[in-house]
Coordinates of C-alpha atoms and ligand atoms in Angstrom, one line a residue:
M1 CA 106.7 229.3 64.4
V2 CA 107.6 227.4 61.0
S3 CA 110.9 228.2 59.2
R4 CA 110.3 228.8 55.5
V5 CA 113.6 228.0 54.1
I6 CA 113.6 228.8 50.3
P7 CA 116.2 226.8 49.0
V8 CA 118.8 228.4 46.3
D9 CA 119.3 227.6 42.9
D10 CA 121.7 225.1 42.0
F11 CA 125.5 226.5 41.7
D12 CA 129.2 225.6 42.0
L13 CA 130.7 227.4 44.4
V14 CA 134.6 227.3 44.2
I15 CA 136.9 228.3 47.5
F16 CA 139.9 229.2 46.8
G17 CA 142.0 229.0 49.7
G18 CA 139.3 226.2 51.0
T19 CA 142.2 225.0 53.0
G20 CA 142.9 227.7 54.8
D21 CA 141.7 229.3 58.7
L22 CA 138.6 231.1 57.0
A23 CA 137.0 228.5 55.1
R24 CA 137.5 225.7 57.8
R25 CA 136.3 227.8 60.7
K26 CA 133.5 229.6 59.1
I27 CA 132.8 229.2 55.5
L28 CA 132.4 225.2 55.6
P29 CA 130.7 224.9 59.0
G30 CA 128.0 227.8 57.4
L31 CA 127.4 226.0 54.3
F32 CA 127.2 222.8 56.2
R33 CA 124.5 224.1 58.2
R34 CA 123.1 225.8 55.6
F35 CA 122.8 222.0 53.9
Q36 CA 121.0 220.5 57.2
A37 CA 118.5 223.1 56.6
G38 CA 117.7 222.0 53.4
Q39 CA 118.6 225.2 51.5
M40 CA 121.6 223.2 49.3
P41 CA 120.1 221.4 46.1
E42 CA 121.8 217.8 46.3
S43 CA 123.4 219.0 42.8
A44 CA 125.0 222.1 44.1
R45 CA 129.1 221.6 44.5
I46 CA 131.5 222.7 46.8
I47 CA 135.0 222.7 45.3
G48 CA 137.7 223.6 47.7
A49 CA 141.0 225.3 45.6
A50 CA 144.6 225.5 46.9
R51 CA 147.6 224.6 46.4
S52 CA 148.1 221.4 48.7
D53 CA 148.5 218.6 46.7
L54 CA 145.4 217.0 48.0
D55 CA 142.7 215.1 46.1
S56 CA 139.1 215.4 46.9
T57 CA 139.0 212.2 49.1
G58 CA 141.8 214.1 51.0
Y59 CA 140.0 217.0 51.1
R60 CA 136.8 215.6 52.2
K61 CA 138.6 214.9 55.3
D62 CA 139.8 217.9 56.0
V63 CA 136.1 219.1 55.8
A64 CA 134.9 216.7 57.9
N65 CA 137.8 217.4 60.6
A66 CA 137.3 221.0 60.0
L67 CA 133.1 220.4 60.8
K68 CA 134.5 218.4 64.1
E69 CA 136.4 221.4 65.5
F70 CA 134.0 224.4 64.5
L71 CA 130.8 222.8 65.2
P72 CA 129.7 220.7 68.8
E73 CA 129.2 217.3 68.2
T74 CA 125.1 217.3 68.8
A75 CA 124.9 219.9 65.3
R76 CA 126.8 217.4 62.8
P77 CA 125.1 214.0 63.0
K78 CA 127.6 211.6 61.3
G79 CA 124.8 211.1 58.4
D80 CA 124.4 214.7 58.0
V81 CA 128.2 215.2 57.5
K82 CA 128.3 211.9 54.9
A83 CA 125.8 213.5 52.9
F84 CA 127.2 217.0 52.7
L85 CA 130.7 215.4 51.6
K86 CA 129.3 214.1 48.7
Q87 CA 128.7 217.7 47.1
I88 CA 132.2 218.3 48.2
E89 CA 135.0 218.0 45.5
Y90 CA 139.0 219.4 45.3
I91 CA 141.0 220.6 42.7
A92 CA 144.9 221.7 43.2
I93 CA 145.2 225.3 41.7
D94 CA 147.7 227.6 42.3
A95 CA 146.5 231.1 41.8
T96 CA 149.7 233.0 40.3
G97 CA 150.5 229.9 37.6
D98 CA 148.8 228.1 35.5
G99 CA 148.6 224.6 37.2
G100 CA 145.1 223.6 37.7
W101 CA 143.6 226.1 36.1
K102 CA 142.3 224.1 32.7
E103 CA 140.9 221.2 34.9
L104 CA 138.7 223.7 37.2
S105 CA 137.3 225.3 33.8
S106 CA 136.1 221.7 32.3
L107 CA 134.9 221.0 36.0
L108 CA 132.6 224.0 36.1
R109 CA 129.1 223.5 34.8
D110 CA 127.3 225.7 32.5
D111 CA 124.2 227.7 32.8
I112 CA 123.8 227.4 36.6
V113 CA 125.3 230.0 39.4
R114 CA 129.2 229.5 39.7
A115 CA 130.5 231.6 42.6
F116 CA 134.5 231.8 43.5
Y117 CA 135.4 233.0 47.2
F118 CA 138.6 234.7 46.8
S119 CA 139.4 233.4 50.7
V120 CA 143.0 234.1 49.9
A121 CA 145.2 237.0 50.6
P122 CA 144.2 240.1 48.9
S123 CA 147.4 240.4 47.0
L124 CA 146.1 237.0 44.8
F125 CA 142.9 238.3 44.1
G126 CA 144.3 240.0 40.4
A127 CA 145.6 236.7 40.1
L128 CA 142.6 235.1 40.5
A129 CA 140.8 237.4 38.7
E130 CA 142.5 237.3 35.1
R131 CA 142.7 233.6 35.4
L132 CA 139.0 233.5 36.1
H133 CA 138.9 235.3 32.9
G134 CA 141.3 234.0 31.0
Y135 CA 140.7 230.3 31.1
Q136 CA 137.2 231.0 30.4
C137 CA 135.7 230.3 34.1
S138 CA 134.1 233.6 34.2
G139 CA 130.7 234.3 32.5
P140 CA 127.5 236.3 33.4
A141 CA 125.9 233.9 35.7
C142 CA 129.7 234.3 37.8
R143 CA 129.9 236.2 41.2
I144 CA 133.2 236.6 42.8
V145 CA 133.4 237.4 46.8
V146 CA 135.9 238.9 48.7
E147 CA 137.0 239.4 52.2
K148 CA 138.5 242.2 54.2
P149 CA 140.3 244.3 54.1
F150 CA 139.4 246.1 51.1
G151 CA 142.8 248.2 51.0
R152 CA 144.7 249.8 53.5
D153 CA 143.8 253.2 52.3
L154 CA 141.9 255.2 49.7
E155 CA 144.8 254.2 47.1
S156 CA 145.1 250.5 47.2
A157 CA 140.9 250.3 47.7
R158 CA 141.1 252.3 44.2
A159 CA 143.4 250.0 42.8
L160 CA 141.8 246.4 44.3
N161 CA 138.6 247.8 43.1
K162 CA 140.1 248.5 39.7
T163 CA 141.7 245.2 39.4
L164 CA 138.4 243.7 40.1
R165 CA 136.4 245.7 38.1
D166 CA 138.7 244.9 35.1
H167 CA 137.6 241.6 35.0
F168 CA 134.3 241.4 36.8
D169 CA 131.1 244.4 36.6
E170 CA 130.3 245.7 39.8
S171 CA 127.3 243.8 40.2
Q172 CA 129.3 240.7 39.8
I173 CA 131.4 241.3 43.2
Y174 CA 130.4 240.2 47.2
R175 CA 132.4 242.2 49.5
I176 CA 131.4 240.8 53.0
D177 CA 131.1 242.7 55.9
H178 CA 130.2 240.0 58.2
Y179 CA 128.6 242.3 60.5
L180 CA 126.3 243.2 57.9
G181 CA 125.4 239.6 57.8
K182 CA 124.2 239.7 61.8
E183 CA 120.3 238.6 62.2
T184 CA 120.1 241.6 64.7
V185 CA 121.2 244.1 61.5
Q186 CA 117.9 243.1 59.6
Y187 CA 116.0 242.9 62.5
L188 CA 117.1 246.7 62.6
M189 CA 116.3 247.4 59.5
A190 CA 112.7 245.7 59.6
V191 CA 112.2 247.3 62.8
R192 CA 113.1 251.1 61.5
F193 CA 111.7 250.3 58.7
G194 CA 108.7 248.5 59.0
N195 CA 106.7 249.8 62.3
V196 CA 105.4 253.6 62.6
L197 CA 106.7 253.4 66.1
F198 CA 110.0 254.2 65.5
E199 CA 110.6 256.3 61.8
P200 CA 108.8 259.1 63.5
L201 CA 111.1 259.6 66.5
W202 CA 114.5 258.9 64.4
N203 CA 115.8 262.2 64.4
A204 CA 117.6 265.0 66.0
Q205 CA 114.4 266.0 67.9
Y206 CA 113.9 263.0 69.9
I207 CA 117.1 261.1 69.5
D208 CA 120.1 262.6 72.1
H209 CA 122.7 260.5 71.0
V210 CA 123.9 257.1 69.5
Q211 CA 126.5 254.8 70.8
I212 CA 127.8 251.6 68.8
T213 CA 130.3 249.5 70.7
V214 CA 132.4 246.7 69.6
A215 CA 134.4 245.9 72.2
E216 CA 136.2 242.1 72.1
S217 CA 137.8 240.1 75.1
V218 CA 140.9 239.1 72.7
G219 CA 144.0 240.3 72.3
V220 CA 146.2 240.4 69.1
N221 CA 147.3 237.2 69.7
G222 CA 149.1 235.7 66.9
R223 CA 148.5 238.3 64.3
G224 CA 150.8 241.1 66.0
A225 CA 152.3 241.7 62.8
Y226 CA 149.4 242.1 60.8
Y227 CA 147.1 243.9 63.3
D228 CA 149.7 246.2 64.2
R229 CA 150.4 247.6 60.8
S230 CA 146.1 247.9 60.8
G231 CA 145.1 248.9 64.0
A232 CA 141.7 249.7 65.5
M233 CA 140.6 252.4 62.9
R234 CA 141.4 250.3 60.1
D235 CA 140.7 247.0 61.2
M236 CA 137.3 247.7 62.9
V237 CA 136.1 251.5 62.6
Q238 CA 136.3 251.7 58.6
N239 CA 134.3 249.0 57.5
H240 CA 132.4 247.3 60.4
L241 CA 131.3 250.1 62.9
M242 CA 131.2 252.8 59.4
Q243 CA 128.4 250.6 58.2
L244 CA 126.0 249.7 61.2
L245 CA 126.4 253.9 61.5
C246 CA 125.0 254.1 58.1
L247 CA 122.3 251.5 59.1
I248 CA 121.3 253.6 61.9
A249 CA 121.9 256.8 59.9
M250 CA 120.3 256.0 56.6
E251 CA 117.3 257.9 55.2
P252 CA 114.6 255.1 54.3
P253 CA 115.2 253.4 50.7
S254 CA 112.9 254.0 48.4
R255 CA 112.9 249.9 48.4
F256 CA 114.6 247.2 49.9
D257 CA 116.9 246.8 46.8
P258 CA 120.3 246.4 47.1
D259 CA 121.4 249.8 45.2
A260 CA 118.7 251.7 47.1
V261 CA 120.0 250.5 50.2
R262 CA 123.8 251.3 49.4
D263 CA 123.0 254.6 48.0
E264 CA 121.6 255.4 51.1
K265 CA 124.4 254.4 52.9
L266 CA 126.7 256.4 50.9
K267 CA 124.9 259.4 51.6
V268 CA 125.5 259.1 55.3
I269 CA 129.4 258.3 54.9
R270 CA 129.5 261.1 52.4
A271 CA 127.9 263.6 55.2
L272 CA 130.1 262.3 58.0
E273 CA 132.0 265.5 59.5
S274 CA 135.9 264.6 60.2
P275 CA 136.0 265.0 63.7
E276 CA 138.7 267.4 65.8
P277 CA 141.6 265.7 67.3
S278 CA 139.7 266.1 70.5
D279 CA 137.2 263.9 69.7
I280 CA 139.4 261.0 69.0
V281 CA 140.4 259.0 71.6
R282 CA 143.2 255.8 71.2
G283 CA 144.6 253.7 73.7
Q284 CA 146.8 250.7 74.0
Y285 CA 146.4 248.0 76.2
V286 CA 148.8 247.0 79.4
S287 CA 148.8 244.8 81.6
A288 CA 151.1 244.1 85.0
S289 CA 151.3 240.0 83.6
E290 CA 154.6 239.8 81.9
G291 CA 154.1 239.1 77.7
E292 CA 150.3 240.8 78.2
S293 CA 150.7 244.2 77.2
Y294 CA 150.2 245.3 73.3
L295 CA 153.3 246.4 73.0
D296 CA 154.5 242.7 73.6
Q297 CA 153.1 241.4 71.7
V298 CA 154.1 243.3 68.2
E299 CA 157.3 243.7 66.6
D300 CA 157.7 247.3 67.2
P301 CA 158.4 247.9 70.9
S302 CA 157.5 251.9 70.5
S303 CA 154.2 251.0 68.6
R304 CA 151.9 253.8 68.0
T305 CA 149.0 251.8 66.4
E306 CA 146.1 251.6 68.7
S307 CA 144.3 248.7 69.8
F308 CA 141.2 250.9 71.2
I309 CA 139.5 254.1 70.1
A310 CA 136.6 256.3 70.5
L311 CA 135.1 258.5 68.4
K312 CA 132.7 261.4 68.4
L313 CA 131.2 261.6 64.9
R314 CA 128.4 264.0 63.4
V315 CA 126.3 263.2 60.2
S316 CA 125.8 266.4 58.9
N317 CA 122.5 266.5 57.5
W318 CA 118.6 267.8 58.8
R319 CA 117.5 264.6 59.8
W320 CA 120.8 264.0 62.4
A321 CA 121.8 267.9 63.1
G322 CA 123.5 268.1 66.8
V323 CA 123.2 264.5 67.5
P324 CA 126.9 263.0 68.7
F325 CA 127.5 259.4 67.4
Y326 CA 129.8 258.0 69.6
L327 CA 131.7 254.9 68.4
R328 CA 134.7 253.1 70.4
T329 CA 136.0 249.5 69.5
G330 CA 139.0 247.5 71.3
K331 CA 140.8 244.9 72.4
R332 CA 141.2 243.2 75.8
L333 CA 138.1 245.3 77.1
K334 CA 136.0 243.8 79.9
A335 CA 134.2 241.2 77.9
R336 CA 132.9 240.5 74.4
H337 CA 129.9 243.1 73.8
S338 CA 128.8 244.6 70.6
E339 CA 126.2 247.0 70.3
I340 CA 124.6 249.6 68.9
A341 CA 122.7 251.7 71.8
V342 CA 120.2 254.8 70.6
V343 CA 119.0 256.4 73.8
F344 CA 116.5 259.0 73.6
K345 CA 116.1 262.2 74.6
D346 CA 114.6 263.2 78.0
A347 CA 110.8 263.8 78.2
P348 CA 110.4 267.4 77.5
H349 CA 108.8 267.9 81.2
S350 CA 108.7 265.8 84.2
I351 CA 105.8 265.7 85.8
F352 CA 107.1 263.8 88.6
G353 CA 110.0 266.4 89.1
Q354 CA 113.8 266.1 89.6
A355 CA 113.4 264.1 92.7
L356 CA 113.0 261.0 90.6
G357 CA 116.2 261.0 89.0
R358 CA 116.5 261.3 84.8
H359 CA 115.1 258.3 82.9
R360 CA 115.4 258.2 79.2
N361 CA 114.3 255.2 76.7
V362 CA 116.8 253.4 75.3
L363 CA 116.9 251.2 71.8
A364 CA 119.7 248.8 72.5
I365 CA 120.2 246.6 69.2
R366 CA 122.8 243.3 70.9
L367 CA 125.1 241.9 68.0
Q368 CA 127.0 239.4 70.2
P369 CA 126.4 237.8 72.3
N370 CA 123.1 236.9 72.6
E371 CA 121.6 238.7 69.5
G372 CA 118.2 240.5 70.1
M373 CA 116.9 244.3 71.3
D374 CA 116.1 246.1 74.4
L375 CA 114.0 248.8 74.6
L376 CA 114.4 250.3 77.9
V377 CA 111.1 251.7 79.0
T378 CA 110.2 253.6 82.2
I379 CA 107.4 252.3 84.4
K380 CA 106.3 252.8 87.7
E381 CA 108.8 250.8 90.4
P382 CA 105.8 248.0 91.8
G383 CA 104.7 248.4 95.3
P384 CA 103.5 250.7 97.9
G385 CA 105.8 253.8 99.1
G386 CA 105.1 256.3 96.6
M387 CA 106.0 257.2 93.1
R388 CA 109.5 255.5 92.2
L389 CA 110.6 255.2 88.7
V390 CA 112.5 252.2 87.3
D391 CA 113.9 251.6 83.7
V392 CA 112.7 248.2 82.6
P393 CA 114.1 246.2 79.4
L394 CA 111.0 245.7 77.2
D395 CA 113.5 242.2 75.9
M396 CA 113.2 241.3 72.4
T397 CA 115.9 238.2 72.6
F398 CA 115.0 236.0 69.4
A399 CA 115.4 233.2 71.2
D400 CA 112.7 233.6 73.6
A401 CA 110.6 235.4 71.3
L402 CA 110.8 233.5 68.2
G403 CA 111.2 229.7 69.9
P404 CA 113.7 227.3 68.9
E405 CA 114.0 228.9 65.4
G406 CA 114.9 232.3 67.5
D407 CA 117.8 230.3 69.2
D408 CA 119.0 228.9 65.8
V409 CA 120.0 232.3 64.4
P410 CA 121.9 232.1 61.2
D411 CA 125.9 233.1 61.3
A412 CA 126.5 236.0 59.2
Y413 CA 128.5 234.0 56.9
E414 CA 125.9 231.3 56.3
R415 CA 123.4 234.3 55.3
L416 CA 125.9 235.9 53.1
I417 CA 126.6 233.0 51.2
M418 CA 123.4 232.2 50.5
D419 CA 122.4 235.7 49.5
V420 CA 125.6 235.4 47.2
I421 CA 124.2 232.4 45.6
R422 CA 120.7 234.1 45.4
G423 CA 122.7 236.9 43.8
D424 CA 121.3 239.4 46.2
Q425 CA 124.0 242.5 47.1
T426 CA 122.2 244.3 49.7
L427 CA 124.2 243.0 52.7
F428 CA 127.3 243.7 50.9
M429 CA 129.0 246.7 50.4
R430 CA 129.7 248.3 47.0
G431 CA 133.2 249.4 45.6
D432 CA 132.0 253.5 46.0
E433 CA 130.8 253.2 49.7
V434 CA 134.4 251.4 50.5
E435 CA 136.3 254.3 48.2
A436 CA 134.1 256.9 50.5
A437 CA 134.8 255.1 53.9
W438 CA 138.7 255.4 53.1
A439 CA 138.3 258.6 51.9
W440 CA 137.0 259.8 55.3
T441 CA 139.4 257.6 57.1
D442 CA 143.1 258.6 55.5
P443 CA 143.1 261.8 56.8
L444 CA 142.2 261.2 60.6
I445 CA 145.0 258.9 60.4
K446 CA 147.4 260.8 58.8
G447 CA 146.5 264.1 61.2
W448 CA 147.3 261.7 64.2
K449 CA 150.5 260.7 62.5
D450 CA 151.4 264.2 61.6
R451 CA 151.0 265.2 64.7
G452 CA 153.1 262.3 66.5
D453 CA 150.0 261.6 69.2
K454 CA 150.6 258.8 71.3
P455 CA 147.6 256.5 72.3
A456 CA 147.2 256.4 75.6
T457 CA 147.0 253.4 77.9
Y458 CA 144.1 251.1 79.4
D459 CA 144.1 248.3 81.8
V460 CA 143.6 245.1 80.1
G461 CA 139.7 244.1 81.3
S462 CA 138.8 247.8 81.5
T463 CA 136.5 249.5 79.4
G464 CA 139.2 251.1 77.8
P465 CA 141.1 254.4 78.5
E466 CA 140.0 256.9 81.1
D467 CA 139.8 259.9 78.2
A468 CA 137.2 257.9 76.5
A469 CA 135.1 257.9 79.7
V470 CA 135.9 261.9 79.9
M471 CA 135.0 262.1 76.3
L472 CA 131.2 261.7 77.1
H473 CA 130.9 262.9 80.8
S474 CA 132.2 266.5 80.2
E475 CA 128.9 266.4 78.1
G476 CA 126.4 264.8 80.8
R477 CA 126.4 261.8 79.3
R478 CA 127.9 257.9 79.8
W479 CA 129.2 254.7 78.0
R480 CA 126.9 252.0 78.6
D481 CA 128.2 249.0 80.2
I482 CA 130.4 246.6 78.6
A483 CA 128.7 243.5 80.0
S484 CA 129.5 240.4 80.2
Ligands
LIG1 P1 145.2 231.1 55.8 O1 144.6 230.3 56.7 O2 146.4 231.8 55.6 O3 144.4 230.7 54.5 C1 145.4 231.0 53.0 C2 144.7 230.0 52.1 O4 145.1 230.5 50.5 C3 145.1 228.4 52.3 O5 143.8 227.7 52.0 C4 146.3 228.4 51.1 O6 146.0 227.1 50.7 C5 145.8 229.1 49.9 N1 147.0 229.9 49.0 C6 148.1 230.5 49.4 N2 148.8 230.7 48.3 C7 148.0 230.1 46.8 C8 148.0 230.1 46.0 N3 149.2 230.7 45.5 N4 147.0 230.3 45.2 C9 146.1 229.2 45.7 N5 146.1 229.4 46.8 C10 146.4 229.7 47.8 O7 144.2 232.7 55.5 P2 143.0 232.6 55.9 O8 142.9 233.6 57.5 O9 141.9 232.0 55.5 O10 142.5 234.1 55.3 C11 141.9 234.2 53.8 C12 141.7 235.9 53.5 O11 140.3 236.0 54.2 C13 142.5 236.6 54.0 O12 142.4 237.7 52.9 C14 142.4 237.0 55.1 O13 142.7 238.6 55.2 C15 140.5 237.1 55.2 N6 139.9 236.6 56.3 C16 140.4 235.9 57.1 C17 139.7 236.0 58.5 C18 140.0 234.9 59.3 O14 139.5 234.9 60.3 N7 140.8 233.9 58.8 C19 138.6 236.9 58.8 C20 138.6 238.2 57.9 C21 138.9 238.2 56.8 P3 147.8 226.3 50.5 O15 148.7 226.6 51.2 O16 147.6 225.4 50.0 O17 147.8 226.6 49.1

């Protein structure tokens, strides 16, 4: 299969926080890969911006080191790196002061796309937006990219949106949720809306339930202080899992257009019922090894912040009446494993009788690792010995199905940054979506705080607290395995 890489228009991309962790780990390696793919015009420039006292030569060395650190040697031939670095500049700038702004303004070219990536703490967003405007760096062809967290509750999200909208139109604001940039997520939309096979079955009549799992094997590591102020609900559910749920549950948009898609996602968030306390399981990981438990790794030894959460949710509309959506996410679980599983109902009548067991179709969309989809179908187990049924996957691992290109699935950041340059907001969250998600989240967090709920414990390397398993068992269902 021949790849069709469509080069983007010429651009100046300024990365505020160009020396930071996110820029070094994701943004710059992502841009390098797009450069290698031939998607970046030769005249395009990437301008790192931070307070560090560097010049462009010094920054290029820093970028080369970042590529070395975060890309395997085979993925960065010397010639490619050298050519890429020619497109890199640096400007020393202080978001909260006036140093560097005039220089930036005169460096930027007119009549091409200007994108400003805010890869800095959210507390600096206001100062950046104000100065971009004040120093005439912004303009109608300019875009800003902002990273999560988009607030920590409805009030702060509204304040953040207002700060950004004071200087930029909503059509210029790109809020990144890298889960939406995953190739599989777009395959999901193609599978749902590009085939006649699934959509007729995509409703309460045929779907028993949906499971969304985002399991991490790592703990809070050095981010304990930050994480403990947020927890799994704020860090993962309000944004990433909610977005995945929206893509599964939304109605077909009239066209694949940013606002049409985002309008449909917003309707799902607004249709989400608030779960009862019994439909929420929160947990903290514990370990027999010293220093390995959650409470050892955060500042407050009596913290009640959850490192795991499971929820049973309902989307209150005609399509999904009575269909539970089970969401779970947590740290220090058995494996790093993210998937969406759509579990279909039993066949209405089994001609094979009960003795052959229960067999259900499952469409499993793997987000990581090994992006792809499985459709579990029931067939006869081969061989003599009578009728025996077995569920086998119709496997759509991209690496297998699409040849070498399937193996070379672009990282979410690569795709999303190119979408910014192209001016395509489909895979970015709109301000009203973010606010609606917080409006749903806030009362739940307030609820467990007011009740003084304590998270259950779960062992490091397990699948989460026992109560999360019970939540499904009590309804005759079970979680899918968290596979390594
Ligand atoms: P970081 O490693 O602390 O980097 C912060 C960057 O901001 C540095 O380049 C720093 O450079 C620059 N900076 C700080 N104060 C500045 C100022 N007054 N003016 C100009 N530049 C300034 O942070 P990060 O991990 O890259 O995260 C950046 C943002 O992305 C944060 O909002 C974070 O929540 C979000 N995020 C990060 C990740 C991740 O994986 N790292 C994932 C999701 C979201 P100087 O010190 O040289 O100024």
